[in-house]
């Protein structure tokens, strides 16, 4: 159900200017420097990827978003997302996700210390740390590669395209077309926590996590943190 296309050079330039003017971006950089000392150099930043897209949430909200991935150095990268829901451009929000990965060898096997930094406002930077095995890193790369290969790229895409299609065609009750197991109104639900069956793609797995979150904590859990987690995931 997703649709989108790559950012052109003008889009990237405009987005980079917006990023560099944001206090929360510089707050994130400063926080990362406590864990990974480095000299931040704007000219050395590398744009890895950039995409503008529409996607649908399990609650049938249409998210129109623009995202760009930046390589800061060999260990640290930043993803910037700006988005709005259901055509409400006035309510656009944005956030930064920084990922720091340190490789180390433990008992002749590689493992990776992962630190994720999230800056959604100018006051705080949240941090999550985890340790991943080499197998998990490889699996994640394969999943990301498959997602990029199978994504619905449309060179004629324009922001809000999916919303217009939905308004014209309407949504049906049930799983999304294309074989989705967890995405869609009344699709998946409470079995998501117990099922060992993975979704058909990365988005479907995000929906599985979302369904499980609702099952465990209810719709009012920490001011809809389940929904926020889904949006960050997708």
CSV table of N, CA and C in Angstrom, one decimal, residues 18 37 41 58 61 80 98 108 111 129-130 147 169 195:
chain,number,residue,atom,x,y,z
A,18,UNK,N,17.4,22.5,6.1
A,18,UNK,CA,16.5,22.5,7.2
A,18,UNK,C,17.1,21.8,8.4
A,37,UNK,N,33.5,10.3,20.6
A,37,UNK,CA,34.1,11.6,20.4
A,37,UNK,C,34.5,11.7,18.9
A,41,UNK,N,31.8,17.6,11.0
A,41,UNK,CA,32.2,18.3,9.8
A,41,UNK,C,31.0,18.2,8.8
A,58,UNK,N,-2.1,0.8,10.5
A,58,UNK,CA,-3.2,-0.2,10.8
A,58,UNK,C,-4.5,0.5,11.1
A,61,UNK,N,-4.8,5.5,9.0
A,61,UNK,CA,-4.3,6.9,8.8
A,61,UNK,C,-3.3,6.9,7.7
A,80,UNK,N,16.6,11.4,9.3
A,80,UNK,CA,15.7,12.5,9.6
A,80,UNK,C,14.3,12.2,8.9
A,98,UNK,N,19.5,8.8,15.5
A,98,UNK,CA,20.9,8.6,15.3
A,98,UNK,C,21.3,7.2,15.7
A,108,UNK,N,35.8,-15.1,20.1
A,108,UNK,CA,36.0,-15.4,18.7
A,108,UNK,C,34.8,-15.1,17.8
A,111,UNK,N,30.2,-9.2,17.8
A,111,UNK,CA,28.9,-8.7,18.3
A,111,UNK,C,29.0,-7.1,18.1
A,129,UNK,N,20.0,1.4,24.3
A,129,UNK,CA,21.2,0.6,24.0
A,129,UNK,C,20.9,-0.9,23.8
A,130,UNK,N,21.6,-1.6,22.9
A,130,UNK,CA,21.3,-3.0,22.7
A,130,UNK,C,22.6,-3.7,22.2
A,147,UNK,N,13.4,-5.0,1.1
A,147,UNK,CA,12.4,-3.9,1.2
A,147,UNK,C,12.6,-2.9,0.1
A,169,UNK,N,-11.4,5.5,-3.4
A,169,UNK,CA,-11.7,4.1,-3.5
A,169,UNK,C,-12.2,3.6,-2.1
A,195,UNK,N,2.0,-15.5,18.1
A,195,UNK,CA,2.3,-16.2,16.8
A,195,UNK,C,3.8,-16.0,16.5
